Structures are given as structure tokens and as C-alpha cells.
mmCIF file of C-alpha atoms in Angstrom:
data_model
loop_
_atom_site.group_PDB
_atom_site.id
_atom_site.type_symbol
_atom_site.label_atom_id
_atom_site.label_comp_id
_atom_site.label_asym_id
_atom_site.label_seq_id
_atom_site.Cartn_x
_atom_site.Cartn_y
_atom_site.Cartn_z
ATOM 1 C CA MET A 175 117.984 167.564 101.770
ATOM 2 C CA SER A 176 120.864 168.495 104.124
ATOM 3 C CA SER A 177 121.285 172.536 104.773
ATOM 4 C CA GLU A 178 124.729 172.134 102.664
ATOM 5 C CA GLU A 179 122.942 171.386 99.641
ATOM 6 C CA ASN A 180 120.717 174.475 100.211
ATOM 7 C CA THR A 181 123.265 176.302 100.938
ATOM 8 C CA GLY A 182 126.661 174.703 99.056
ATOM 9 C CA PHE A 183 130.134 173.663 101.520
ATOM 10 C CA GLU A 184 131.201 176.598 104.144
ATOM 11 C CA PRO A 185 134.552 175.394 105.906
ATOM 12 C CA ALA A 186 134.562 176.192 109.276
ATOM 13 C CA THR A 187 136.759 179.374 110.322
ATOM 14 C CA GLY A 188 135.862 178.893 114.082
ATOM 15 C CA ASP A 189 133.270 181.197 114.133
ATOM 16 C CA GLY A 190 130.138 178.898 113.260
ATOM 17 C CA PRO A 191 128.242 176.737 115.756
ATOM 18 C CA PRO A 192 129.593 173.384 116.045
ATOM 19 C CA PRO A 193 128.813 170.623 113.281
ATOM 20 C CA ALA A 194 125.608 169.666 112.782
ATOM 21 C CA GLU A 195 125.850 166.794 110.754
ATOM 22 C CA PRO A 196 127.466 163.317 111.656
ATOM 23 C CA ALA A 197 131.715 163.458 111.606
ATOM 24 C CA ALA A 198 132.108 161.010 108.319
ATOM 25 C CA VAL A 199 129.136 163.031 106.422
ATOM 26 C CA ARG A 200 131.166 166.124 107.416
ATOM 27 C CA ALA A 201 134.835 164.597 106.620
ATOM 28 C CA ALA A 202 133.743 163.309 103.211
ATOM 29 C CA SER A 203 132.488 166.622 102.042
ATOM 30 C CA VAL A 204 136.000 168.537 103.553
ATOM 31 C CA ARG A 205 137.390 165.968 101.163
ATOM 32 C CA THR A 206 135.527 166.480 98.460
ATOM 33 C CA ALA A 207 135.653 170.700 98.878
ATOM 34 C CA PHE A 208 139.731 169.789 99.121
ATOM 35 C CA GLU A 209 139.912 167.789 96.050
ATOM 36 C CA GLY A 210 138.350 170.331 94.396
ATOM 37 C CA LEU A 211 140.459 172.996 95.365
ATOM 38 C CA LEU A 212 143.526 170.655 94.202
ATOM 39 C CA GLN A 213 141.932 170.365 91.045
ATOM 40 C CA ILE A 214 141.915 174.072 90.451
ATOM 41 C CA ARG A 215 145.221 174.414 91.387
ATOM 42 C CA ARG A 216 146.277 172.137 88.699
ATOM 43 C CA LEU A 217 143.467 173.589 85.959
ATOM 44 C CA THR A 218 145.258 177.495 87.026
ATOM 45 C CA GLY A 219 148.818 176.447 87.742
ATOM 46 C CA ASP A 220 150.527 176.383 83.992
ATOM 47 C CA GLY A 221 153.575 177.107 84.051
ATOM 48 C CA ARG A 222 154.985 176.321 87.243
ATOM 49 C CA PRO A 223 156.713 173.043 87.644
ATOM 50 C CA ASN A 224 154.392 171.487 90.750
ATOM 51 C CA PRO A 225 150.848 173.292 90.077
ATOM 52 C CA VAL A 226 149.480 172.583 93.172
ATOM 53 C CA ALA A 227 152.682 174.062 95.461
ATOM 54 C CA ALA A 228 150.854 177.965 95.536
ATOM 55 C CA PRO A 229 147.601 179.154 96.199
ATOM 56 C CA ALA A 230 144.985 179.714 93.029
ATOM 57 C CA PRO A 231 143.564 182.783 92.200
ATOM 58 C CA TRP A 232 140.431 181.695 93.243
ATOM 59 C CA GLU A 233 142.485 181.205 96.720
ATOM 60 C CA LEU A 234 143.790 184.502 96.393
ATOM 61 C CA ASN A 235 139.990 186.017 95.914
ATOM 62 C CA ARG A 236 138.706 184.284 98.946
ATOM 63 C CA PRO A 237 141.950 183.381 101.398
ATOM 64 C CA VAL A 238 139.832 183.192 104.399
ATOM 65 C CA ARG A 239 138.013 180.345 103.107
ATOM 66 C CA ALA A 240 140.587 178.577 101.457
ATOM 67 C CA VAL A 241 143.093 179.169 104.724
ATOM 68 C CA ALA A 242 139.800 177.489 106.852
ATOM 69 C CA LEU A 243 139.122 174.790 103.810
ATOM 70 C CA ALA A 244 143.112 173.825 104.120
ATOM 71 C CA LEU A 245 143.425 173.817 107.973
ATOM 72 C CA GLU A 246 139.948 171.549 108.503
ATOM 73 C CA SER A 247 140.984 169.339 105.659
ATOM 74 C CA SER A 248 144.343 168.669 107.460
ATOM 75 C CA GLY A 249 142.684 167.335 110.441
ATOM 76 C CA ALA A 250 143.058 170.708 112.478
ATOM 77 C CA THR A 251 140.470 171.151 114.937
ATOM 78 C CA PRO A 252 137.875 174.168 114.437
ATOM 79 C CA SER A 253 136.682 176.370 117.489
ATOM 80 C CA ALA A 254 133.000 176.524 117.382
ATOM 81 C CA VAL A 255 130.658 179.508 119.268
ATOM 82 C CA ASP A 256 126.760 178.723 120.527
ATOM 83 C CA PRO A 257 123.917 180.933 118.911
ATOM 84 C CA SER A 258 124.759 183.705 121.550
ATOM 85 C CA GLY A 259 128.309 184.028 120.417
ATOM 86 C CA HIS A 260 129.759 182.351 123.679
ATOM 87 C CA ARG A 261 132.606 180.210 122.323
ATOM 88 C CA VAL A 262 132.156 176.563 123.225
ATOM 89 C CA SER A 263 135.077 174.499 121.833
ATOM 90 C CA ALA A 264 139.068 174.781 121.626
ATOM 91 C CA GLY A 265 140.315 175.047 118.132
ATOM 92 C CA TYR A 266 141.505 177.430 115.182
ATOM 93 C CA ARG A 267 140.160 180.669 113.927
ATOM 94 C CA VAL A 268 140.165 181.923 110.645
ATOM 95 C CA GLY A 269 139.753 185.900 109.804
ATOM 96 C CA ASP A 270 141.067 188.761 108.001
ATOM 97 C CA GLY A 271 144.578 189.652 108.289
ATOM 98 C CA GLU A 272 146.101 192.867 109.003
ATOM 99 C CA SER A 273 146.592 193.844 105.573
ATOM 100 C CA ALA A 274 144.567 193.288 102.392
ATOM 101 C CA GLY A 275 144.566 189.407 101.136
ATOM 102 C CA SER A 276 146.288 188.327 104.389
ATOM 103 C CA VAL A 277 144.711 185.799 106.731
ATOM 104 C CA ARG A 278 145.046 186.073 110.946
ATOM 105 C CA VAL A 279 144.596 182.078 112.423
ATOM 106 C CA GLU A 280 144.631 182.303 116.126
ATOM 107 C CA TRP A 281 143.809 178.853 118.407
ATOM 108 C CA ALA A 282 140.678 179.708 120.612
ATOM 109 C CA GLY A 283 138.580 178.318 123.098
ATOM 110 C CA PRO A 284 136.073 179.526 126.168
ATOM 111 C CA PRO A 285 137.316 180.056 129.176
ATOM 112 C CA GLY A 286 139.107 177.166 130.792
ATOM 113 C CA SER A 287 139.743 175.346 127.591
ATOM 114 C CA GLY A 288 143.541 175.774 128.132
ATOM 115 C CA ALA A 289 143.361 176.820 124.615
ATOM 116 C CA ALA A 290 146.384 179.586 125.247
ATOM 117 C CA HIS A 291 148.214 176.994 126.671
ATOM 118 C CA ASP A 292 147.787 174.625 123.379
ATOM 119 C CA GLU A 293 148.231 177.563 120.879
ATOM 120 C CA GLU A 294 151.733 176.990 120.929
ATOM 121 C CA GLU A 295 152.036 173.527 119.324
ATOM 122 C CA ALA A 296 148.367 173.761 117.815
ATOM 123 C CA LEU A 297 149.297 177.008 115.545
ATOM 124 C CA ALA A 298 152.718 175.419 114.101
ATOM 125 C CA GLY A 299 150.583 172.556 112.937
ATOM 126 C CA CYS A 300 148.021 174.633 111.288
ATOM 127 C CA ALA A 301 151.972 176.424 110.348
ATOM 128 C CA SER A 302 153.215 173.680 108.731
ATOM 129 C CA ALA A 303 150.107 172.468 106.772
ATOM 130 C CA LEU A 304 149.685 176.033 105.513
ATOM 131 C CA ARG A 305 153.217 176.123 104.596
ATOM 132 C CA GLU A 306 153.284 172.411 102.805
ATOM 133 C CA LEU A 307 150.136 174.089 100.524
ATOM 134 C CA GLY A 308 152.373 176.980 99.433
ATOM 135 C CA TRP A 309 151.072 179.815 102.339
ATOM 136 C CA THR A 310 153.618 182.308 103.571
ATOM 137 C CA VAL A 311 153.084 181.737 107.113
ATOM 138 C CA LEU A 312 154.214 184.254 109.844
ATOM 139 C CA LEU A 313 153.732 183.600 113.566
ATOM 140 C CA TYR A 314 153.103 186.870 115.710
ATOM 141 C CA ARG A 315 152.526 187.719 119.582
ATOM 142 C CA GLY A 316 149.490 190.112 120.579
ATOM 143 C CA PRO A 317 147.847 191.520 123.143
ATOM 144 C CA ARG A 318 148.679 189.484 126.392
ATOM 145 C CA ARG A 319 151.059 187.663 124.158
ATOM 146 C CA ARG A 320 148.939 185.137 122.185
ATOM 147 C CA ARG A 321 150.160 184.004 119.370
ATOM 148 C CA TYR A 322 148.654 184.435 115.782
ATOM 149 C CA LEU A 323 149.758 183.532 112.473
ATOM 150 C CA GLU A 324 149.201 186.050 109.641
ATOM 151 C CA VAL A 325 149.209 184.094 106.193
ATOM 152 C CA GLU A 326 150.029 185.687 103.206
ATOM 153 C CA PRO A 327 150.114 184.430 99.418
ATOM 154 C CA PRO A 328 153.645 183.762 98.460
ATOM 155 C CA SER A 329 155.400 186.765 97.331
ATOM 156 C CA GLY A 330 155.092 187.542 93.274
ATOM 157 C CA LEU A 331 151.033 185.824 93.596
ATOM 158 C CA SER A 332 148.327 188.508 93.893
ATOM 159 C CA GLY A 333 144.677 188.467 94.167
ATOM 160 C CA GLY A 334 141.398 190.425 93.678
ATOM 161 C CA HIS A 335 143.464 193.065 96.388
ATOM 162 C CA GLY A 336 145.582 194.261 94.689
ATOM 163 C CA ARG A 337 148.562 192.372 96.297
ATOM 164 C CA ALA A 338 151.522 191.369 95.250
#
């Protein structure tokens, strides 16, 4: 029995360990979870011309998980950390955003990995994947001029955080 069967599927946020299972097994799990997300959108998107074109209530109540799943399913590479918390690979990192219901996406990596150099192109790819799924994505510059994305539900949708 795999650890996933014991705990359920968790999309990579970029703050976990490197994948333990073979790449093909992980890809199949991501594909199944993403297909489930699209099915949730179809079932809850009544009244919209394209029910899969905007986040579902499930996603709005779990935005970090939903955004991480969207990025992982797009083929973007998540960052990873070792057991001591040191970053060991470059990739996206998903966490809570500045405001309730928003998500922050950064491109992180260990020192010398070139993450800062790669972030503009990598975050553009992340932004494109998220916009295709109906998220509102804004690019910002933070401390040390590092770029990051602030991801929010489209206007008119609200989740469990009282956002419109």
C-alpha cells in the first residue's frame, strides 16, 4: 500500500520533499486528481456557458491546494525541501497570498540554482496555466526585486473567506 493510499493525494506546493514515487506513478495520480477537479467544475458550474472555465466552490475554499494541483497538472516543476527544511530543487512554491482567499506563487530554489534568473519565464508559464483555468493572476515584484504571482478567483466568485 502506497503512502498516498494511506493519506490521500496531496498536490506538490513546493514546500514538501522531493517525490518518493516513480515519475509515472506521480503523473497518473496528478492526472486523476485534475480530472476529478474538472468533474467538480462540470457538476457545480450550472448556468455558466463553459462550466470548466472558472474555479469551483471546492477550489475557492482550498485555493492553495487548487492552485498547486493546477500547476502540477500543467507540467510545471515544484520546488522541494529536505527534512531539515533546506530547499533542494528549483520550481514553483505555492502558499497563502496577501489577502484572504488569494494564493502567492513564487519561483524558488537553493542558492546557486539559477531560480532568480529563471523566474520571469517560469512564472509566465505558471500564470498562463492558471489563467486558462479561470484564475485572475497578477505579477508583482517583492523584496530584492524577486517576482511572484498573486492568484485570486475571478471577480464575482467567492469562496469560504467572504471574498467577492
